[in-house]
Coordinates of C-alpha atoms and ligand atoms in Angstrom, one line a residue:
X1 CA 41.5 -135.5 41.2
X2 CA 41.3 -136.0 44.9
X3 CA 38.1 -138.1 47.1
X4 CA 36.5 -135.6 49.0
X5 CA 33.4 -136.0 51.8
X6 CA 30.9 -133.9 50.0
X7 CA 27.9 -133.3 52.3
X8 CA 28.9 -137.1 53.8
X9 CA 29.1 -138.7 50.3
X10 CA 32.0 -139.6 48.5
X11 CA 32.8 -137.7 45.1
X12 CA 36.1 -137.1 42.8
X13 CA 36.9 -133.5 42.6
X14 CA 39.8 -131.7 41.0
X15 CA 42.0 -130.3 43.2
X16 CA 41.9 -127.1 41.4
X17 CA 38.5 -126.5 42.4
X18 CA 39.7 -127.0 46.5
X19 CA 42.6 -124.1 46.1
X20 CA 41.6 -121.0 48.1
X21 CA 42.3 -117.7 47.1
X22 CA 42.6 -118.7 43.4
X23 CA 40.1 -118.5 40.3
X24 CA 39.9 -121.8 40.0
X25 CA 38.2 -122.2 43.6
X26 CA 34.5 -123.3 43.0
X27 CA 32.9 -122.3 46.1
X28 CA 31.5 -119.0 47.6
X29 CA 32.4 -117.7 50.6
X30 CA 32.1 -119.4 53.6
X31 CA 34.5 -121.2 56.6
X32 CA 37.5 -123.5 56.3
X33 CA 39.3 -125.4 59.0
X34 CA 43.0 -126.8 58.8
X35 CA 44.3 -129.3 61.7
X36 CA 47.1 -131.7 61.6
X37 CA 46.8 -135.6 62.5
X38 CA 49.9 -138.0 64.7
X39 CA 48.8 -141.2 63.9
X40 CA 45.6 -141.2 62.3
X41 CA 44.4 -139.2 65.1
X42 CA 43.5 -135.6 65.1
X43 CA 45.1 -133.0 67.0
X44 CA 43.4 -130.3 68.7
X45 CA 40.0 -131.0 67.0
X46 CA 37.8 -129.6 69.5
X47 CA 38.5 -126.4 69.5
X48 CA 38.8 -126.2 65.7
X49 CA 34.9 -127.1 66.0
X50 CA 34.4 -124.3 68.2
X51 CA 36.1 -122.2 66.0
X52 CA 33.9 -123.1 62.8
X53 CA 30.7 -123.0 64.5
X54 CA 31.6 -119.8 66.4
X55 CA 32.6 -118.3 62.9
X56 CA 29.4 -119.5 61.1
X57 CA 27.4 -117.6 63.4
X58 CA 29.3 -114.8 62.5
X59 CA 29.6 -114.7 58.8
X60 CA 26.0 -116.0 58.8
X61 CA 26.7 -119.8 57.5
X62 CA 24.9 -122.4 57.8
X63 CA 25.8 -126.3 58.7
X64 CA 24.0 -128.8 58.1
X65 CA 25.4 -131.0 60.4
X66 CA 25.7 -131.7 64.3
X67 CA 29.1 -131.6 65.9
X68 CA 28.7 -135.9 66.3
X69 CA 27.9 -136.5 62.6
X70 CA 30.7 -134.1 61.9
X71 CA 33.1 -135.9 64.3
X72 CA 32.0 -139.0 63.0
X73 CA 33.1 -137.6 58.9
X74 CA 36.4 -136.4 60.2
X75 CA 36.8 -139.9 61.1
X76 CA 35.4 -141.6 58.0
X77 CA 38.2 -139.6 56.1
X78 CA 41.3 -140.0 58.4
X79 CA 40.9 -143.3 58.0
X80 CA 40.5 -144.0 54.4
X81 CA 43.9 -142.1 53.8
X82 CA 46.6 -144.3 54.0
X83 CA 49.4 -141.9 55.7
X84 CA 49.5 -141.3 59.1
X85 CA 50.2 -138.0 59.5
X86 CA 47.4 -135.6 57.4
X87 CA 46.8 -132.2 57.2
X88 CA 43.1 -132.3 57.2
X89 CA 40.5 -129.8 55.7
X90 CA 37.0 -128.9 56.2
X91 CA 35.2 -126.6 53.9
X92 CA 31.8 -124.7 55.0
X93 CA 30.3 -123.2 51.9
X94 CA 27.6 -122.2 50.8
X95 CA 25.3 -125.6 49.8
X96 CA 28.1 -127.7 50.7
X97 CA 29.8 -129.0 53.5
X98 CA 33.6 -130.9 52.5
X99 CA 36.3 -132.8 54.3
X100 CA 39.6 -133.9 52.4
X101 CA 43.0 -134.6 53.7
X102 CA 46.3 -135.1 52.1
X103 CA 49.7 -135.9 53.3
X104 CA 51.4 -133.6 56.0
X105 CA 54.8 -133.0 54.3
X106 CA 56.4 -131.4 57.2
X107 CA 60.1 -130.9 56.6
X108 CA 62.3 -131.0 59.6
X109 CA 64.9 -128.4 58.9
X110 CA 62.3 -125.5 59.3
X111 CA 62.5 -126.3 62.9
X112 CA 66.2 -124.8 62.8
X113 CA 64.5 -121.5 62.1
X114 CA 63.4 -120.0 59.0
X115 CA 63.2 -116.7 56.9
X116 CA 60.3 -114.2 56.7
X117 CA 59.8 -111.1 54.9
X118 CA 56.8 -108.1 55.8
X119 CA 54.8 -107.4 53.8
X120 CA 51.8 -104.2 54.5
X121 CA 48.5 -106.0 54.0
X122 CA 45.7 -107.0 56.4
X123 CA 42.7 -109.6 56.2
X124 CA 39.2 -108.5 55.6
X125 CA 37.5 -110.3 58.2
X126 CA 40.9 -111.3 61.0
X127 CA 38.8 -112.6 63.3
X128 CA 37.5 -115.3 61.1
X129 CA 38.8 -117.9 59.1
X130 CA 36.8 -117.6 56.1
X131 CA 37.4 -118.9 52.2
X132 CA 38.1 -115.0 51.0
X133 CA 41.9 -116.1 50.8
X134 CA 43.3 -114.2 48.2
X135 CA 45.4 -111.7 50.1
X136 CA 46.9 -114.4 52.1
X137 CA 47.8 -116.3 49.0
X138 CA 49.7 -113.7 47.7
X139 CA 51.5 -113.1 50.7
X140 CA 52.7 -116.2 50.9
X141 CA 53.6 -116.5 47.1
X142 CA 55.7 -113.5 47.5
X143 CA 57.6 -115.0 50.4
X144 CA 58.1 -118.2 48.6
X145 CA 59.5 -116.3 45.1
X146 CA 61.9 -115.1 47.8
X147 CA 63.0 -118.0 49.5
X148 CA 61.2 -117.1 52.6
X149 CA 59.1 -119.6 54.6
X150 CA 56.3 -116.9 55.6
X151 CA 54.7 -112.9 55.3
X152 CA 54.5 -111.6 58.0
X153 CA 51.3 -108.5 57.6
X154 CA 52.1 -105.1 58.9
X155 CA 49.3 -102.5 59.3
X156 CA 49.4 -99.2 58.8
X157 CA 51.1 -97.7 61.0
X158 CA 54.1 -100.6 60.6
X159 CA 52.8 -102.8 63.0
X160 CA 52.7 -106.6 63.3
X161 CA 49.6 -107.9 62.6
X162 CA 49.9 -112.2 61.6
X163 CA 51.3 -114.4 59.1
X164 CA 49.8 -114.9 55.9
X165 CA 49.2 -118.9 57.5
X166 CA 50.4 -118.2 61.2
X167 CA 49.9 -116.1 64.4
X168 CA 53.4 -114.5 65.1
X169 CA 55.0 -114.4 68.5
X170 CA 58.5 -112.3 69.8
X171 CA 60.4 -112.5 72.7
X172 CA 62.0 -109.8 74.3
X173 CA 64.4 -110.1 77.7
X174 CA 62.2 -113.4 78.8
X175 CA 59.1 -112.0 78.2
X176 CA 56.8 -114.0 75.6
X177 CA 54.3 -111.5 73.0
X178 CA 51.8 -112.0 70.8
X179 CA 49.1 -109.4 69.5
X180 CA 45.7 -109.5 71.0
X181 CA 43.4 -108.2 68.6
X182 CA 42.5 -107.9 64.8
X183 CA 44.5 -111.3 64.3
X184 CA 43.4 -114.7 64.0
X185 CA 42.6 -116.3 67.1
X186 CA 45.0 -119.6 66.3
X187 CA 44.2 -122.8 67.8
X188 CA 48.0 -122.8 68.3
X189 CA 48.2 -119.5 69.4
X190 CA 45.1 -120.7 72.1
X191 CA 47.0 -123.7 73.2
X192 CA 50.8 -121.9 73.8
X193 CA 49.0 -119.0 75.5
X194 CA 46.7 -121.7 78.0
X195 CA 49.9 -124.1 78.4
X196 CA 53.1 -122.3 78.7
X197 CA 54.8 -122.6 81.8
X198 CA 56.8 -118.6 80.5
X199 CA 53.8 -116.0 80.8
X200 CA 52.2 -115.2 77.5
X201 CA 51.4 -111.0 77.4
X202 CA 49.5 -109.2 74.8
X203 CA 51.2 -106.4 73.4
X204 CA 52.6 -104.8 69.9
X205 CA 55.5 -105.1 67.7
X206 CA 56.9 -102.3 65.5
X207 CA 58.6 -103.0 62.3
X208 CA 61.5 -101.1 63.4
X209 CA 61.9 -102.5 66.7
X210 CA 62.8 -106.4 64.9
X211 CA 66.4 -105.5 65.5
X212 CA 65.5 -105.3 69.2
X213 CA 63.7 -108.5 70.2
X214 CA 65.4 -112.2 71.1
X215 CA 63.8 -114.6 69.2
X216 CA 60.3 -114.6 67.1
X217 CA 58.4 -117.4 66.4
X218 CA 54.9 -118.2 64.3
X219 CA 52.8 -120.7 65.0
X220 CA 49.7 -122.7 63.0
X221 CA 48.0 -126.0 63.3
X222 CA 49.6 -128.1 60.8
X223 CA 53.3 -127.0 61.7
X224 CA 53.3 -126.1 65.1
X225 CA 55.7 -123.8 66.5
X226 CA 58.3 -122.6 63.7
X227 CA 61.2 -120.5 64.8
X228 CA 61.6 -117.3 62.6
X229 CA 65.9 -115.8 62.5
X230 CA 65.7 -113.9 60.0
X231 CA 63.1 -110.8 58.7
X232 CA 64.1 -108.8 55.5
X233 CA 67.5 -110.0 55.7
X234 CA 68.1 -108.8 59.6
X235 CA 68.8 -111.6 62.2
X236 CA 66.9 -111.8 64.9
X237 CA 68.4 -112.0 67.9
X238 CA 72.0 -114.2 67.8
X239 CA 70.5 -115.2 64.2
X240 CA 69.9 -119.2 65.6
X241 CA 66.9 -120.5 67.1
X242 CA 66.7 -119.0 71.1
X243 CA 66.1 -121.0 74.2
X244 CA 62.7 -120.3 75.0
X245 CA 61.3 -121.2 71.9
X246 CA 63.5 -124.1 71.8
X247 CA 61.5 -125.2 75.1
X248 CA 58.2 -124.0 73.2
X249 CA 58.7 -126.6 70.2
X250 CA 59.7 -129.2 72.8
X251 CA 56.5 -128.6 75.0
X252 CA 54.5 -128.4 72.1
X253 CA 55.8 -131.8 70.6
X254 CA 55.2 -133.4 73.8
X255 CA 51.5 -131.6 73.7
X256 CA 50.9 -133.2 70.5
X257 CA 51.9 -136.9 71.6
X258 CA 49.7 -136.7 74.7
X259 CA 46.5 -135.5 73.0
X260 CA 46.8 -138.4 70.8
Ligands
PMP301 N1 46.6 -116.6 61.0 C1 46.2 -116.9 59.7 C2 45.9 -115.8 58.7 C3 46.1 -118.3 59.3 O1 45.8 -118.6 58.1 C4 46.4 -119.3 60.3 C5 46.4 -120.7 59.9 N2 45.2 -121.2 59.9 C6 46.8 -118.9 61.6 C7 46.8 -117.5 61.9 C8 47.1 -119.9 62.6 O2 45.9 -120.5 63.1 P1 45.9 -122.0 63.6 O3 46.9 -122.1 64.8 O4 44.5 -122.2 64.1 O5 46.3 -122.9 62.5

């Protein structure tokens, strides 16, 4: 059982009910939001709230709440939870409007670069980050019976689309590339591409052309910038973790500390 916000009043729920993408979640469709916390204090916020009430106008969802009150809930259950650093959740659903957090478990190593495999899948609605999780869940369930930290989707024609839980970015003689469209648009992905001091294009990255870029990175709220070496068992670039994402994970640390 975990204390959730529910529509601003404290209730136990089982944590069963809160897992997206499985049976066992109790809501319908609707909007979630994941951010990260340094301190008690939550990173990036604003523009998650501009996500979620951007995407409820989309998918037709409404919230019951203004932007203060919901400020003011974030708040309320940041600080009732007694570590510092919190991956935070907010769920719009239908009827019902929850925050809960829990402990952000980061674990340094993946910062020394992990493993991802592809897999050929796409989300229904990429645009939007809504509750309808399954295929993401899978993904990532696949990666993690392999020992991988991420999926990585392809589309149809072998082409990279995101992470089951991450936008993906590659590197390719200095130039930084991420895709533009029919991806979600990550708060990370928002902040790298407004704050890099390396140019940030738009562009496309084949399956078979892995062997032929520097260094690939993902990217999502609650980790930050993770550096990918190895896809399906080929090293990416030298194999270790390249110099410009290096600088990336560095910038974006110092980011992090500044918003706070
Ligand atoms: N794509 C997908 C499918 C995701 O689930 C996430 C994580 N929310 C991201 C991208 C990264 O988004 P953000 O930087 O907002 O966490």
């Amino acid at each position: 059982m975990i204390q959730a916000l529910i529509n601003n009043k404290w209730e136990s729920i089982n944590d069963n009910n809160l897992l997206l993408g499985t049976d066992t979640f109790s809501f319908g469709t609707g909007l979630y939001e994941t951010f990260r916390t340094l301190e008690w204090k939550p990173i990036f916020l604003e523009p998650h709230l501009d996500r979620l009430f951007n995407s409820a106008k989309i998918i037709n969802i409404k919230i019951h709440y203004s932007r203060s009150q919901i400020l003011e809930m974030i708040q309320e259950v940041i600080l009732n939870f007694k570590d510092p650093n919190q991956r935070v959740r907010i769920l719009a659903v239908p009827e019902n409007f929850i925050i809960y957090t829990s402990q952000l478990n980061l674990d340094p190593k993946i910062y020394e670069g992990v493993s991802a495999l592809t897999v050929s899948a796409n989300r229904e609605t990429p645009d939007v980050k809504t509750t309808n999780y399954k295929v993401c869940l899978k993904a990532w369930e696949k990666a993690n019976d392999s020992g991988c930290f991420e999926s990585i989707f392809l589309d149809g024609d072998g082409v990279v689309l995101e992470g089951s839980r991450s936008n993906v970015f590659w590197i390719k003689d200095g130039k930084i590339i991420t895709r533009e469209n029919n991806v979600l648009p990550g708060i990370t992905r928002q902040i790298l591409i407004l704050r890099s001091p390396f140019p940030i294009s738009f562009g496309l990255l084949y399956q078979s052309n892995f062997s032929d870029i520097d260094e690939l990175f993902i990217t999502n709220s609650g980790s930050g910038v993770i550096p990918i070496t190895k896809v399906n068992s080929e090293k990416i670039g030298t194999g270790g973790v390249g110099s410009i994402t290096t600088e990336l994970l560095r910038l974006y640390n110092q980011w992090l500390h500044e918003n706070c």
